[in-house]
Amino acid sequence: MLALIAKDITVQKRSLLLFVLAGLFMTFVFSMTDEAGITAMVMPVFVVGYSYASRSLYEDEKNHALRLILAFPLARKQIVRAKYVSIALVFLPLTVGFWLLGRPLGFISDSWELAVLQLSAVILAFAIVVSFFLPIAFKLGMIRAQTLQRFVILGLFAFGMAGGYVFTRLGNNGSGPPEWLKNFSNHISRLSPSRVSLVLLLAAVLIYVLSAQLAVRFFERRELF
């Protein structure tokens, strides 16, 4: 499996460098705006991380690498797990790097506890997005998965915009959010940032591992020949 991980990273090293340079450019552009905040970290990290993950899968299909790899005595679960590990090995240092860069640029909180909470939230958000996308890619193939992913992203964007509009209207009307959401927010606010960070990181790991198991099941049933 180590050879598969090394293969993924080595094949993508030139593209990864271009993705990182694009991410750095985005970071500096966002940091020059007054209200960028955590967006200056989230957007580059998501663009670079998702681009690496999707291109890695695309290259395997375009070059028929999956069929070649399956000619060797390798279990399909090893191929899936290697892909998940390689994405994590690229994403985590990348995220920490942009997070550290955000301190001097001023879009990360000055409090270390809150800064770690921001980092944990970004890791969880990326884990959710990738954990949804990868099983579909292993089940349908990268090309068909990308088409479906576009519709899902548009749907999530529309849902987020609609949710934001509803909460804004509730705030303007003075009624505020639902009572259950107020109670949940009050409960979360009483927890220490470090404890919330730990919960977010554990949730990210759990979601990512469950996604890998689902992707293994899908890929084992997929016909490639």
PDB file of C-alpha atoms in Angstrom:
ATOM      1  CA  MET A   1       0.000   0.000   0.000  1.00  0.00           C
ATOM      2  CA  LEU A   2       2.939   2.319   0.632  1.00  0.00           C
ATOM      3  CA  ALA A   3       3.905   2.044  -3.026  1.00  0.00           C
ATOM      4  CA  LEU A   4       0.397   3.089  -4.075  1.00  0.00           C
ATOM      5  CA  ILE A   5       0.528   6.107  -1.766  1.00  0.00           C
ATOM      6  CA  ALA A   6       3.944   7.091  -3.129  1.00  0.00           C
ATOM      7  CA  LYS A   7       2.626   6.634  -6.680  1.00  0.00           C
ATOM      8  CA  ASP A   8      -0.307   8.995  -6.103  1.00  0.00           C
ATOM      9  CA  ILE A   9       1.834  11.749  -4.614  1.00  0.00           C
ATOM     10  CA  THR A  10       4.684  11.356  -7.122  1.00  0.00           C
ATOM     11  CA  VAL A  11       2.413  11.449 -10.166  1.00  0.00           C
ATOM     12  CA  GLN A  12       0.696  14.573  -8.863  1.00  0.00           C
ATOM     13  CA  LYS A  13       3.731  16.457  -7.555  1.00  0.00           C
ATOM     14  CA  ARG A  14       3.878  18.946 -10.457  1.00  0.00           C
ATOM     15  CA  SER A  15       0.136  19.564 -10.442  1.00  0.00           C
ATOM     16  CA  LEU A  16       0.200  19.794  -6.649  1.00  0.00           C
ATOM     17  CA  LEU A  17       2.849  22.519  -6.830  1.00  0.00           C
ATOM     18  CA  LEU A  18       0.669  24.509  -9.228  1.00  0.00           C
ATOM     19  CA  PHE A  19      -2.365  23.992  -6.972  1.00  0.00           C
ATOM     20  CA  VAL A  20      -0.407  25.239  -3.946  1.00  0.00           C
ATOM     21  CA  LEU A  21       0.830  28.313  -5.820  1.00  0.00           C
ATOM     22  CA  ALA A  22      -2.751  29.063  -6.861  1.00  0.00           C
ATOM     23  CA  GLY A  23      -3.844  28.607  -3.253  1.00  0.00           C
ATOM     24  CA  LEU A  24      -1.169  31.011  -2.007  1.00  0.00           C
ATOM     25  CA  PHE A  25      -2.280  33.578  -4.564  1.00  0.00           C
ATOM     26  CA  MET A  26      -5.878  33.214  -3.394  1.00  0.00           C
ATOM     27  CA  THR A  27      -4.779  33.566   0.227  1.00  0.00           C
ATOM     28  CA  PHE A  28      -2.971  36.852  -0.382  1.00  0.00           C
ATOM     29  CA  VAL A  29      -5.859  38.203  -2.468  1.00  0.00           C
ATOM     30  CA  PHE A  30      -8.393  37.358   0.245  1.00  0.00           C
ATOM     31  CA  SER A  31      -6.126  38.696   2.995  1.00  0.00           C
ATOM     32  CA  MET A  32      -6.163  42.141   1.375  1.00  0.00           C
ATOM     33  CA  THR A  33      -9.907  42.458   1.914  1.00  0.00           C
ATOM     34  CA  ASP A  34     -11.177  43.750   5.249  1.00  0.00           C
ATOM     35  CA  GLU A  35     -13.829  41.089   5.843  1.00  0.00           C
ATOM     36  CA  ALA A  36     -12.198  37.972   4.451  1.00  0.00           C
ATOM     37  CA  GLY A  37     -11.591  36.315   7.822  1.00  0.00           C
ATOM     38  CA  ILE A  38     -11.366  32.546   7.815  1.00  0.00           C
ATOM     39  CA  THR A  39     -12.429  32.527   4.131  1.00  0.00           C
ATOM     40  CA  ALA A  40      -8.833  33.398   3.246  1.00  0.00           C
ATOM     41  CA  MET A  41      -7.864  29.972   4.606  1.00  0.00           C
ATOM     42  CA  VAL A  42     -10.921  27.901   3.727  1.00  0.00           C
ATOM     43  CA  MET A  43     -11.124  28.701   0.016  1.00  0.00           C
ATOM     44  CA  PRO A  44      -7.470  27.945  -0.893  1.00  0.00           C
ATOM     45  CA  VAL A  45      -7.427  24.781   1.223  1.00  0.00           C
ATOM     46  CA  PHE A  46     -10.620  23.462  -0.351  1.00  0.00           C
ATOM     47  CA  VAL A  47      -9.522  24.364  -3.880  1.00  0.00           C
ATOM     48  CA  VAL A  48      -6.092  22.753  -3.519  1.00  0.00           C
ATOM     49  CA  GLY A  49      -7.298  19.705  -1.571  1.00  0.00           C
ATOM     50  CA  TYR A  50     -10.273  18.974  -3.790  1.00  0.00           C
ATOM     51  CA  SER A  51      -8.237  19.585  -6.974  1.00  0.00           C
ATOM     52  CA  TYR A  52      -5.612  17.095  -5.830  1.00  0.00           C
ATOM     53  CA  ALA A  53      -8.200  14.462  -4.917  1.00  0.00           C
ATOM     54  CA  SER A  54     -10.215  14.781  -8.127  1.00  0.00           C
ATOM     55  CA  ARG A  55      -7.170  14.937 -10.412  1.00  0.00           C
ATOM     56  CA  SER A  56      -5.644  11.898  -8.721  1.00  0.00           C
ATOM     57  CA  LEU A  57      -8.759   9.872  -9.503  1.00  0.00           C
ATOM     58  CA  TYR A  58      -9.012  11.333 -13.002  1.00  0.00           C
ATOM     59  CA  GLU A  59      -5.415  10.397 -13.860  1.00  0.00           C
ATOM     60  CA  ASP A  60      -6.034   6.819 -12.729  1.00  0.00           C
ATOM     61  CA  GLU A  61      -8.975   6.548 -15.127  1.00  0.00           C
ATOM     62  CA  LYS A  62      -7.455   8.449 -18.028  1.00  0.00           C
ATOM     63  CA  ASN A  63      -4.291   6.349 -18.023  1.00  0.00           C
ATOM     64  CA  HIS A  64      -6.171   3.112 -17.208  1.00  0.00           C
ATOM     65  CA  ALA A  65      -3.956   2.858 -14.131  1.00  0.00           C
ATOM     66  CA  LEU A  66      -6.683   1.132 -12.127  1.00  0.00           C
ATOM     67  CA  ARG A  67      -6.838  -1.772 -14.568  1.00  0.00           C
ATOM     68  CA  LEU A  68      -3.053  -2.048 -14.549  1.00  0.00           C
ATOM     69  CA  ILE A  69      -2.888  -1.987 -10.751  1.00  0.00           C
ATOM     70  CA  LEU A  70      -5.579  -4.651 -10.485  1.00  0.00           C
ATOM     71  CA  ALA A  71      -3.413  -6.927 -12.630  1.00  0.00           C
ATOM     72  CA  PHE A  72      -1.085  -7.181  -9.639  1.00  0.00           C
ATOM     73  CA  PRO A  73      -1.925  -9.283  -6.578  1.00  0.00           C
ATOM     74  CA  LEU A  74      -3.518  -6.385  -4.703  1.00  0.00           C
ATOM     75  CA  ALA A  75      -6.839  -6.329  -2.912  1.00  0.00           C
ATOM     76  CA  ARG A  76      -9.206  -3.598  -4.019  1.00  0.00           C
ATOM     77  CA  LYS A  77      -9.496  -2.376  -0.463  1.00  0.00           C
ATOM     78  CA  GLN A  78      -5.758  -1.610  -0.508  1.00  0.00           C
ATOM     79  CA  ILE A  79      -6.224   0.638  -3.541  1.00  0.00           C
ATOM     80  CA  VAL A  80      -9.065   2.544  -1.884  1.00  0.00           C
ATOM     81  CA  ARG A  81      -7.284   2.919   1.435  1.00  0.00           C
ATOM     82  CA  ALA A  82      -4.103   4.095  -0.285  1.00  0.00           C
ATOM     83  CA  LYS A  83      -6.110   6.808  -2.043  1.00  0.00           C
ATOM     84  CA  TYR A  84      -7.657   7.973   1.214  1.00  0.00           C
ATOM     85  CA  VAL A  85      -4.295   7.996   2.981  1.00  0.00           C
ATOM     86  CA  SER A  86      -2.560   9.916   0.170  1.00  0.00           C
ATOM     87  CA  ILE A  87      -5.287  12.577   0.198  1.00  0.00           C
ATOM     88  CA  ALA A  88      -5.006  12.915   3.978  1.00  0.00           C
ATOM     89  CA  LEU A  89      -1.181  13.121   3.785  1.00  0.00           C
ATOM     90  CA  VAL A  90      -1.475  15.985   1.301  1.00  0.00           C
ATOM     91  CA  PHE A  91      -4.409  17.783   2.894  1.00  0.00           C
ATOM     92  CA  LEU A  92      -3.311  17.865   6.547  1.00  0.00           C
ATOM     93  CA  PRO A  93       0.134  19.482   6.070  1.00  0.00           C
ATOM     94  CA  LEU A  94      -1.413  21.802   3.497  1.00  0.00           C
ATOM     95  CA  THR A  95      -4.119  22.913   5.920  1.00  0.00           C
ATOM     96  CA  VAL A  96      -1.693  23.413   8.798  1.00  0.00           C
ATOM     97  CA  GLY A  97       0.599  25.391   6.484  1.00  0.00           C
ATOM     98  CA  PHE A  98      -2.158  27.777   5.390  1.00  0.00           C
ATOM     99  CA  TRP A  99      -3.315  28.005   9.016  1.00  0.00           C
ATOM    100  CA  LEU A 100       0.157  29.035  10.192  1.00  0.00           C
ATOM    101  CA  LEU A 101       0.341  31.506   7.322  1.00  0.00           C
ATOM    102  CA  GLY A 102      -2.935  33.000   8.494  1.00  0.00           C
ATOM    103  CA  ARG A 103      -1.484  34.092  11.827  1.00  0.00           C
ATOM    104  CA  PRO A 104       0.807  36.857  10.514  1.00  0.00           C
ATOM    105  CA  LEU A 105      -1.696  37.771   7.784  1.00  0.00           C
ATOM    106  CA  GLY A 106      -4.385  38.326  10.385  1.00  0.00           C
ATOM    107  CA  PHE A 107      -7.228  36.052   9.213  1.00  0.00           C
ATOM    108  CA  ILE A 108      -6.751  33.529  12.031  1.00  0.00           C
ATOM    109  CA  SER A 109      -7.758  34.309  15.609  1.00  0.00           C
ATOM    110  CA  ASP A 110      -5.065  35.654  17.947  1.00  0.00           C
ATOM    111  CA  SER A 111      -6.264  33.213  20.619  1.00  0.00           C
ATOM    112  CA  TRP A 112      -4.575  29.837  20.194  1.00  0.00           C
ATOM    113  CA  GLU A 113      -7.650  27.987  21.440  1.00  0.00           C
ATOM    114  CA  LEU A 114      -9.901  29.719  18.922  1.00  0.00           C
ATOM    115  CA  ALA A 115      -7.289  29.320  16.190  1.00  0.00           C
ATOM    116  CA  VAL A 116      -7.163  25.560  16.798  1.00  0.00           C
ATOM    117  CA  LEU A 117     -10.968  25.526  16.754  1.00  0.00           C
ATOM    118  CA  GLN A 118     -10.915  27.206  13.335  1.00  0.00           C
ATOM    119  CA  LEU A 119      -8.398  24.654  12.092  1.00  0.00           C
ATOM    120  CA  SER A 120     -10.515  21.766  13.395  1.00  0.00           C
ATOM    121  CA  ALA A 121     -13.640  23.166  11.731  1.00  0.00           C
ATOM    122  CA  VAL A 122     -11.860  23.415   8.362  1.00  0.00           C
ATOM    123  CA  ILE A 123     -10.600  19.825   8.654  1.00  0.00           C
ATOM    124  CA  LEU A 124     -14.095  18.574   9.494  1.00  0.00           C
ATOM    125  CA  ALA A 125     -15.684  20.493   6.611  1.00  0.00           C
ATOM    126  CA  PHE A 126     -13.182  19.084   4.105  1.00  0.00           C
ATOM    127  CA  ALA A 127     -13.593  15.585   5.517  1.00  0.00           C
ATOM    128  CA  ILE A 128     -17.353  15.815   4.975  1.00  0.00           C
ATOM    129  CA  VAL A 129     -17.024  17.019   1.381  1.00  0.00           C
ATOM    130  CA  VAL A 130     -14.369  14.465   0.372  1.00  0.00           C
ATOM    131  CA  SER A 131     -16.082  11.655   2.273  1.00  0.00           C
ATOM    132  CA  PHE A 132     -19.188  12.245   0.209  1.00  0.00           C
ATOM    133  CA  PHE A 133     -17.353  12.511  -3.099  1.00  0.00           C
ATOM    134  CA  LEU A 134     -14.856   9.626  -2.953  1.00  0.00           C
ATOM    135  CA  PRO A 135     -17.319   6.721  -2.512  1.00  0.00           C
ATOM    136  CA  ILE A 136     -19.301   7.995  -5.509  1.00  0.00           C
ATOM    137  CA  ALA A 137     -16.106   8.251  -7.559  1.00  0.00           C
ATOM    138  CA  PHE A 138     -15.119   4.671  -6.701  1.00  0.00           C
ATOM    139  CA  LYS A 139     -18.623   3.426  -7.487  1.00  0.00           C
ATOM    140  CA  LEU A 140     -19.334   5.272 -10.752  1.00  0.00           C
ATOM    141  CA  GLY A 141     -15.932   6.326 -12.006  1.00  0.00           C
ATOM    142  CA  MET A 142     -14.440   9.802 -11.874  1.00  0.00           C
ATOM    143  CA  ILE A 143     -16.099  11.230 -15.000  1.00  0.00           C
ATOM    144  CA  ARG A 144     -19.645  10.273 -14.014  1.00  0.00           C
ATOM    145  CA  ALA A 145     -18.973  11.195 -10.386  1.00  0.00           C
ATOM    146  CA  GLN A 146     -17.863  14.714 -11.354  1.00  0.00           C
ATOM    147  CA  THR A 147     -21.129  15.291 -13.212  1.00  0.00           C
ATOM    148  CA  LEU A 148     -23.145  14.236 -10.180  1.00  0.00           C
ATOM    149  CA  GLN A 149     -20.881  16.218  -7.870  1.00  0.00           C
ATOM    150  CA  ARG A 150     -21.601  19.457  -9.735  1.00  0.00           C
ATOM    151  CA  PHE A 151     -25.322  19.063  -9.122  1.00  0.00           C
ATOM    152  CA  VAL A 152     -24.733  18.216  -5.456  1.00  0.00           C
ATOM    153  CA  ILE A 153     -22.478  21.240  -4.913  1.00  0.00           C
ATOM    154  CA  LEU A 154     -25.021  23.507  -6.580  1.00  0.00           C
ATOM    155  CA  GLY A 155     -27.732  21.993  -4.381  1.00  0.00           C
ATOM    156  CA  LEU A 156     -25.682  22.502  -1.211  1.00  0.00           C
ATOM    157  CA  PHE A 157     -24.893  26.069  -2.249  1.00  0.00           C
ATOM    158  CA  ALA A 158     -28.579  26.783  -2.862  1.00  0.00           C
ATOM    159  CA  PHE A 159     -29.485  25.172   0.467  1.00  0.00           C
ATOM    160  CA  GLY A 160     -26.871  27.259   2.274  1.00  0.00           C
ATOM    161  CA  MET A 161     -28.058  30.460   0.621  1.00  0.00           C
ATOM    162  CA  ALA A 162     -31.679  29.647   1.464  1.00  0.00           C
ATOM    163  CA  GLY A 163     -30.772  28.807   5.065  1.00  0.00           C
ATOM    164  CA  GLY A 164     -28.832  32.030   5.444  1.00  0.00           C
ATOM    165  CA  TYR A 165     -31.740  34.004   4.010  1.00  0.00           C
ATOM    166  CA  VAL A 166     -34.206  32.375   6.414  1.00  0.00           C
ATOM    167  CA  PHE A 167     -32.063  33.058   9.483  1.00  0.00           C
ATOM    168  CA  THR A 168     -31.484  36.628   8.345  1.00  0.00           C
ATOM    169  CA  ARG A 169     -35.212  37.177   7.996  1.00  0.00           C
ATOM    170  CA  LEU A 170     -35.822  35.640  11.405  1.00  0.00           C
ATOM    171  CA  GLY A 171     -33.241  37.948  12.917  1.00  0.00           C
ATOM    172  CA  ASN A 172     -34.714  40.998  11.217  1.00  0.00           C
ATOM    173  CA  ASN A 173     -38.215  40.085  12.385  1.00  0.00           C
ATOM    174  CA  GLY A 174     -37.011  39.806  15.962  1.00  0.00           C
ATOM    175  CA  SER A 175     -38.204  36.240  16.399  1.00  0.00           C
ATOM    176  CA  GLY A 176     -34.711  34.798  16.084  1.00  0.00           C
ATOM    177  CA  PRO A 177     -33.796  31.159  15.336  1.00  0.00           C
ATOM    178  CA  PRO A 178     -35.864  28.201  16.620  1.00  0.00           C
ATOM    179  CA  GLU A 179     -35.748  27.431  20.328  1.00  0.00           C
ATOM    180  CA  TRP A 180     -33.922  24.128  19.841  1.00  0.00           C
ATOM    181  CA  LEU A 181     -31.178  25.925  17.910  1.00  0.00           C
ATOM    182  CA  LYS A 182     -30.858  28.543  20.658  1.00  0.00           C
ATOM    183  CA  ASN A 183     -30.519  25.804  23.276  1.00  0.00           C
ATOM    184  CA  PHE A 184     -27.934  23.976  21.164  1.00  0.00           C
ATOM    185  CA  SER A 185     -25.919  27.177  20.642  1.00  0.00           C
ATOM    186  CA  ASN A 186     -26.028  27.970  24.350  1.00  0.00           C
ATOM    187  CA  HIS A 187     -24.827  24.471  25.188  1.00  0.00           C
ATOM    188  CA  ILE A 188     -21.943  24.678  22.708  1.00  0.00           C
ATOM    189  CA  SER A 189     -20.943  28.132  23.944  1.00  0.00           C
ATOM    190  CA  ARG A 190     -20.477  26.742  27.462  1.00  0.00           C
ATOM    191  CA  LEU A 191     -17.896  24.227  26.265  1.00  0.00           C
ATOM    192  CA  SER A 192     -14.232  25.148  26.108  1.00  0.00           C
ATOM    193  CA  PRO A 193     -12.817  25.730  22.587  1.00  0.00           C
ATOM    194  CA  SER A 194     -10.263  22.953  23.095  1.00  0.00           C
ATOM    195  CA  ARG A 195     -13.008  20.448  23.894  1.00  0.00           C
ATOM    196  CA  VAL A 196     -15.039  21.484  20.859  1.00  0.00           C
ATOM    197  CA  SER A 197     -11.899  21.192  18.707  1.00  0.00           C
ATOM    198  CA  LEU A 198     -11.355  17.643  19.926  1.00  0.00           C
ATOM    199  CA  VAL A 199     -14.954  16.720  19.136  1.00  0.00           C
ATOM    200  CA  LEU A 200     -14.652  18.188  15.631  1.00  0.00           C
ATOM    201  CA  LEU A 201     -11.419  16.307  14.932  1.00  0.00           C
ATOM    202  CA  LEU A 202     -12.854  13.017  16.193  1.00  0.00           C
ATOM    203  CA  ALA A 203     -15.929  13.572  14.028  1.00  0.00           C
ATOM    204  CA  ALA A 204     -13.704  14.233  11.004  1.00  0.00           C
ATOM    205  CA  VAL A 205     -11.743  11.006  11.571  1.00  0.00           C
ATOM    206  CA  LEU A 206     -14.917   8.971  12.087  1.00  0.00           C
ATOM    207  CA  ILE A 207     -16.586  10.337   8.952  1.00  0.00           C
ATOM    208  CA  TYR A 208     -13.431   9.780   6.881  1.00  0.00           C
ATOM    209  CA  VAL A 209     -12.997   6.184   8.080  1.00  0.00           C
ATOM    210  CA  LEU A 210     -16.665   5.340   7.475  1.00  0.00           C
ATOM    211  CA  SER A 211     -16.415   6.865   4.005  1.00  0.00           C
ATOM    212  CA  ALA A 212     -13.375   4.690   3.260  1.00  0.00           C
ATOM    213  CA  GLN A 213     -15.274   1.579   4.298  1.00  0.00           C
ATOM    214  CA  LEU A 214     -18.185   2.542   2.062  1.00  0.00           C
ATOM    215  CA  ALA A 215     -15.836   3.257  -0.854  1.00  0.00           C
ATOM    216  CA  VAL A 216     -14.243  -0.183  -0.399  1.00  0.00           C
ATOM    217  CA  ARG A 217     -17.653  -1.856  -0.652  1.00  0.00           C
ATOM    218  CA  PHE A 218     -18.556   0.134  -3.762  1.00  0.00           C
ATOM    219  CA  PHE A 219     -15.221  -0.492  -5.487  1.00  0.00           C
ATOM    220  CA  GLU A 220     -15.263  -4.219  -4.775  1.00  0.00           C
ATOM    221  CA  ARG A 221     -18.574  -4.472  -6.639  1.00  0.00           C
ATOM    222  CA  ARG A 222     -17.557  -2.251  -9.557  1.00  0.00           C
ATOM    223  CA  GLU A 223     -16.832  -3.892 -12.904  1.00  0.00           C
ATOM    224  CA  LEU A 224     -13.761  -2.464 -14.619  1.00  0.00           C
ATOM    225  CA  PHE A 225     -13.207  -5.056 -17.327  1.00  0.00           C
TER     226      PHE A 225
END
